[in-house]
Amino acid sequence: MKNRVMVTGGAGYIGSHTVLKLLQAGCHVCVIDNLYSGHAWAVPEEAAFLHLDIHDREGISRAMVDHEIDSVIHFAGHIVVPESVQNPSKYFHNNVLGSLNLIECCIDHQVNRFVFSSSAAVYGIPGSRQVHETGKLCPINPYGRSKLMTEWMLEDFARSVKGFRYAALRYFNVAGANMQGRLGQSTANATHLIKLASEAAYGLRSSLSIFGDDYDTPDGTCIRDYIHVDDLADAHLKALDYIETRNQDITLNCGYGRGYSVKEVIDCVKSVSGRDFPVNIEARRPGDPPQLIANSDRIRNLVKWVPRHNNLETICQSAIDWEARLLGGTPERFSISDLEPLQL
């Protein structure tokens, strides 16, 4: 790949992993991030880093010109579901209006390849065990609606602007850390189960909560499809290559097609860490579907995505290793020329 790619939110969790993959593939990368939840140290030295907000039309436009951008991968967005319910304005302003501003900048500067970080939240509570991309779209919270609205915008622009192509990647449950120990989930007040369990294993949390153990599942807890963040980063490169070489839009589920229960995940973290911690059973949270598992046939067959870390123990071990790394202090910005695995 020789693309010149702008990555919004490239200092964040998934964005930084994707930036690393792009650089290793030979791309020129320009990272745009306002550092709301990202970290400057997470951007490899080989990438250009601009402290900008996606609402800054002049700054984004100037960056597209200066770096001769031909593709955009868009991660910048708020992602906390309960917060979106409490403050929908924040989510529609950033996730929808911010995306619209970015898309319009792309149109203005003939940047015709756009990969969007969407979410399985666009499905709401599905009626089937496995969710296909053609399934009913019925988000149940402002976060999911903001993602779906951006998908609709991209679809409309692709119809009206000659040459503009997009890929929408619907993430399921992203977890784990870079297998070489350089990047991981570092967002303050993260809400992801494996991250929380890893923190509990190291005593950074006094206990962990399970929200409902009376669902119609084998052990009574919710079942989710967990995808390793490195595999998800690879999916973005595959999607970008697809829309470039095929000149077609595409929407893809990003998951493995296999689910694990909350209890199974917690037991796995305890096992790989060798540490025990208290677990509390609390009331169900409104809107949690009993099972949410991706049908991943399309991403495997159409873009030839082959996951390399499709194993719950591998995912949990990488998350635990990263938590140990964070205990040693704030990581430093690194170069891709120095990627030997860290000894944790």
XYZ file of C-alpha atoms in Angstrom:
344
model
C 0.000 0.000 0.000
C 1.303 3.467 -0.916
C -1.663 5.542 0.183
C -1.400 8.920 1.860
C -3.880 8.486 4.683
C -5.432 10.884 7.174
C -6.449 9.067 10.354
C -8.817 10.988 12.613
C -8.699 9.838 16.220
C -5.361 8.221 15.402
C -4.040 8.762 18.925
C -6.846 6.685 20.412
C -7.127 2.969 21.162
C -8.136 1.441 17.823
C -6.870 4.375 15.776
C -3.288 4.091 17.046
C -3.165 0.363 16.283
C -4.362 1.078 12.753
C -1.820 3.875 12.288
C 0.941 1.428 13.191
C -0.328 -1.094 10.619
C -0.553 1.596 7.928
C 3.016 2.717 8.553
C 4.261 -0.849 8.428
C 2.441 -1.225 5.084
C 4.367 1.724 3.651
C 1.691 4.425 3.835
C 2.265 8.091 4.615
C 0.065 8.788 7.643
C -1.230 12.092 8.994
C -2.911 11.735 12.401
C -5.613 14.206 13.429
C -6.591 14.073 17.099
C -7.793 16.577 19.692
C -6.512 14.273 22.497
C -9.932 14.153 24.167
C -9.361 10.468 24.867
C -6.190 9.780 22.871
C -2.528 10.094 23.774
C 0.251 11.717 21.763
C 2.694 8.983 22.850
C 0.508 6.422 21.028
C 1.331 7.953 17.632
C 4.515 6.416 16.161
C 7.254 8.912 15.311
C 6.983 8.165 11.585
C 3.438 9.568 11.454
C 2.725 13.286 11.172
C 0.663 14.369 14.175
C -1.623 17.400 14.187
C -3.478 18.430 17.334
C -6.751 19.292 15.597
C -10.464 18.759 16.062
C -12.569 17.333 13.245
C -14.768 20.438 13.460
C -11.788 22.599 12.448
C -12.611 22.845 8.757
C -9.715 25.140 7.895
C -7.185 22.983 9.750
C -8.457 19.741 8.222
C -8.468 21.241 4.730
C -4.944 22.576 5.127
C -3.722 19.181 6.337
C -5.312 17.433 3.362
C -3.496 19.764 0.989
C -0.159 19.813 2.821
C 0.009 16.022 3.114
C -1.559 15.314 -0.300
C -4.126 13.044 1.334
C -5.943 10.515 -0.858
C -7.715 8.438 1.826
C -9.322 8.976 5.220
C -9.898 6.515 8.052
C -12.289 8.104 10.521
C -12.175 7.010 14.176
C -12.763 10.312 15.985
C -15.990 9.946 17.942
C -17.477 9.544 21.400
C -18.298 5.926 22.272
C -19.798 5.626 25.781
C -23.379 4.415 25.499
C -24.710 5.540 28.946
C -23.202 8.998 28.403
C -24.929 9.223 25.019
C -28.274 8.599 26.729
C -27.593 11.299 29.303
C -26.144 13.801 26.817
C -27.346 13.053 23.267
C -26.390 16.539 22.075
C -22.722 15.793 22.685
C -22.939 12.670 20.533
C -24.887 14.146 17.648
C -22.657 17.233 17.591
C -19.388 15.309 17.544
C -20.248 12.020 15.868
C -22.677 13.330 13.251
C -21.807 16.977 12.613
C -18.085 16.304 13.007
C -18.326 13.468 10.494
C -20.283 15.668 8.090
C -17.597 18.350 8.267
C -14.898 15.752 7.563
C -16.811 14.239 4.631
C -17.366 17.686 3.112
C -13.649 18.423 3.412
C -12.975 15.167 1.573
C -15.357 16.174 -1.216
C -13.786 19.637 -1.439
C -10.304 18.147 -1.899
C -11.172 15.071 -4.005
C -10.279 12.646 -1.221
C -12.416 9.819 -2.520
C -11.680 6.874 -0.214
C -13.247 6.893 3.239
C -13.195 4.136 5.885
C -15.579 4.704 8.788
C -15.433 3.337 12.323
C -19.028 2.254 12.875
C -20.487 -0.096 15.473
C -22.670 -3.151 16.029
C -24.800 -0.732 18.077
C -26.569 0.093 14.795
C -28.391 -3.258 15.150
C -29.899 -2.515 18.559
C -31.299 -5.730 20.016
C -31.159 -8.242 17.146
C -33.689 -10.995 16.788
C -31.159 -13.649 15.831
C -28.086 -15.150 17.487
C -25.738 -14.101 14.681
C -26.103 -10.675 13.084
C -25.626 -10.216 9.339
C -24.890 -6.885 7.644
C -28.311 -7.072 5.979
C -30.047 -7.405 9.348
C -32.538 -4.874 10.683
C -30.961 -1.574 11.726
C -32.655 -0.390 14.896
C -30.241 1.342 17.320
C -31.596 1.863 20.831
C -29.379 4.712 22.023
C -27.974 8.011 20.696
C -24.526 6.474 20.244
C -25.854 3.803 17.891
C -28.057 6.324 16.093
C -25.104 8.675 15.565
C -23.170 5.853 13.915
C -26.080 4.887 11.697
C -26.693 8.497 10.693
C -23.070 8.768 9.562
C -23.422 5.545 7.570
C -26.477 7.062 5.862
C -24.551 10.242 5.069
C -21.754 8.246 3.485
C -24.238 6.268 1.430
C -25.867 9.452 0.143
C -22.544 11.110 -0.710
C -21.385 7.966 -2.519
C -24.520 8.144 -4.656
C -24.167 11.836 -5.462
C -20.400 12.380 -5.766
C -18.682 10.637 -8.659
C -15.743 8.521 -7.530
C -16.414 8.793 -3.778
C -16.275 5.361 -2.133
C -16.594 4.278 1.489
C -16.326 1.286 3.798
C -18.310 1.146 7.051
C -16.861 -1.239 9.623
C -19.301 -2.326 12.318
C -17.245 -3.295 15.346
C -18.348 -5.851 17.863
C -16.405 -6.022 21.181
C -12.840 -4.816 20.660
C -10.272 -5.917 23.229
C -6.640 -6.753 23.837
C -3.440 -4.903 23.019
C -0.707 -4.764 20.396
C 1.099 -8.104 20.426
C 4.485 -6.361 20.602
C 3.484 -4.480 23.721
C 3.671 -0.930 22.342
C -0.009 0.031 22.353
C -3.155 -0.831 24.271
C -6.367 0.389 25.842
C -5.351 3.458 27.872
C -8.516 5.539 27.913
C -9.417 6.914 31.320
C -12.655 5.472 32.721
C -12.860 2.797 30.019
C -16.003 0.651 30.013
C -14.838 -2.465 28.126
C -15.146 -5.719 30.098
C -11.671 -7.151 29.429
C -10.032 -3.816 30.256
C -12.014 -3.566 33.510
C -11.222 -7.170 34.437
C -7.521 -6.570 33.753
C -7.591 -3.538 36.045
C -9.331 -5.592 38.739
C -6.658 -8.291 38.404
C -4.003 -5.722 39.309
C -5.994 -4.223 42.168
C -6.807 -1.022 40.322
C -10.468 -1.786 40.955
C -11.806 -3.220 44.198
C -14.235 -5.491 42.359
C -15.940 -6.174 39.027
C -19.676 -6.130 38.336
C -21.762 -8.506 36.236
C -24.979 -6.839 35.124
C -27.490 -9.668 35.155
C -26.982 -13.419 35.523
C -30.488 -14.516 34.587
C -30.381 -14.227 30.795
C -31.409 -17.090 28.532
C -27.812 -18.205 27.978
C -25.927 -21.287 29.222
C -24.546 -19.556 32.339
C -27.096 -16.738 32.594
C -24.733 -13.924 31.556
C -24.632 -12.026 28.277
C -22.647 -13.424 25.361
C -20.534 -11.187 23.138
C -18.183 -11.537 20.180
C -14.682 -10.294 21.128
C -12.195 -9.228 18.448
C -8.502 -8.540 19.035
C -7.566 -4.946 18.277
C -4.654 -5.951 15.999
C -7.012 -8.043 13.869
C -9.427 -5.117 13.718
C -6.624 -2.799 12.594
C -5.828 -5.256 9.792
C -9.486 -5.138 8.755
C -9.210 -1.394 8.099
C -6.312 -1.894 5.710
C -8.201 -4.663 3.923
C -11.282 -2.442 3.628
C -9.251 0.484 2.289
C -7.627 -1.751 -0.305
C -11.027 -3.133 -1.312
C -12.698 0.192 -2.031
C -9.600 1.354 -3.882
C -9.140 -1.695 -6.109
C -12.806 -2.656 -6.563
C -14.209 0.887 -6.682
C -17.168 -0.330 -4.618
C -18.665 0.653 -1.274
C -18.817 -2.002 1.418
C -20.252 -2.514 4.907
C -18.586 -5.125 7.102
C -19.176 -6.754 10.463
C -15.926 -6.930 12.429
C -16.056 -9.929 14.716
C -15.024 -13.570 14.788
C -18.466 -15.154 14.678
C -18.051 -16.769 18.090
C -19.328 -15.551 21.428
C -18.150 -15.784 25.036
C -20.203 -15.074 28.137
C -19.300 -12.441 30.696
C -18.455 -15.186 33.186
C -16.234 -16.963 30.658
C -14.314 -13.762 30.002
C -13.813 -13.045 33.705
C -12.661 -16.614 34.332
C -10.211 -16.313 31.440
C -8.699 -13.081 32.790
C -8.314 -14.670 36.224
C -6.670 -17.730 34.673
C -4.134 -15.962 32.443
C -3.247 -13.408 35.121
C -3.077 -15.896 37.969
C -4.978 -13.396 40.077
C -8.376 -13.517 41.746
C -10.689 -10.574 42.423
C -14.217 -10.067 43.763
C -17.116 -10.176 41.293
C -20.520 -8.728 42.152
C -23.830 -9.613 40.542
C -25.979 -6.557 39.879
C -29.263 -5.839 38.116
C -29.520 -6.005 34.346
C -28.770 -2.864 32.385
C -31.582 -1.678 30.112
C -31.083 -2.591 26.464
C -28.436 -5.296 26.844
C -29.231 -8.093 24.358
C -28.613 -11.622 25.710
C -26.345 -12.446 22.745
C -24.602 -10.344 20.116
C -22.401 -12.254 17.700
C -21.214 -11.208 14.269
C -21.808 -13.097 11.079
C -18.316 -12.539 9.673
C -18.690 -14.295 6.314
C -18.612 -11.074 4.306
C -15.377 -9.678 5.736
C -13.648 -13.049 5.392
C -14.847 -13.725 1.854
C -14.973 -10.320 0.179
C -11.906 -8.547 1.557
C -9.999 -11.760 2.373
C -9.522 -10.841 6.021
C -7.819 -13.623 7.979
C -7.732 -13.067 11.759
C -4.540 -14.102 13.522
C -5.522 -13.732 17.182
C -8.906 -15.477 17.274
C -8.479 -16.873 20.753
C -9.916 -15.553 24.013
C -6.804 -16.449 26.018
C -4.603 -14.553 23.558
C -6.857 -11.501 23.767
C -6.924 -11.553 27.568
C -3.189 -12.207 27.888
C -2.325 -9.226 25.693
C -4.663 -7.036 27.764
C -3.083 -8.241 31.007
C 0.420 -7.663 29.641
C -0.527 -4.118 28.643
C -1.954 -3.413 32.101
C 1.378 -4.499 33.560
C 3.130 -2.144 31.122
C 0.995 0.790 32.275
C 1.909 0.126 35.893
C 5.472 0.995 34.931
C 4.506 4.556 34.031
C 3.377 6.554 31.016
C 4.638 4.962 27.780
C 6.893 6.932 25.460
C 6.349 7.719 21.803
C 8.121 5.094 19.726
C 9.474 4.416 16.261
C 8.357 1.522 14.078
C 12.036 0.742 13.577
C 12.181 -0.277 17.243
C 9.458 -2.892 17.570
C 11.048 -5.793 19.376
C 8.558 -7.260 21.874
C 8.770 -5.708 25.303
C 9.725 -7.941 28.234
C 6.847 -7.447 30.641
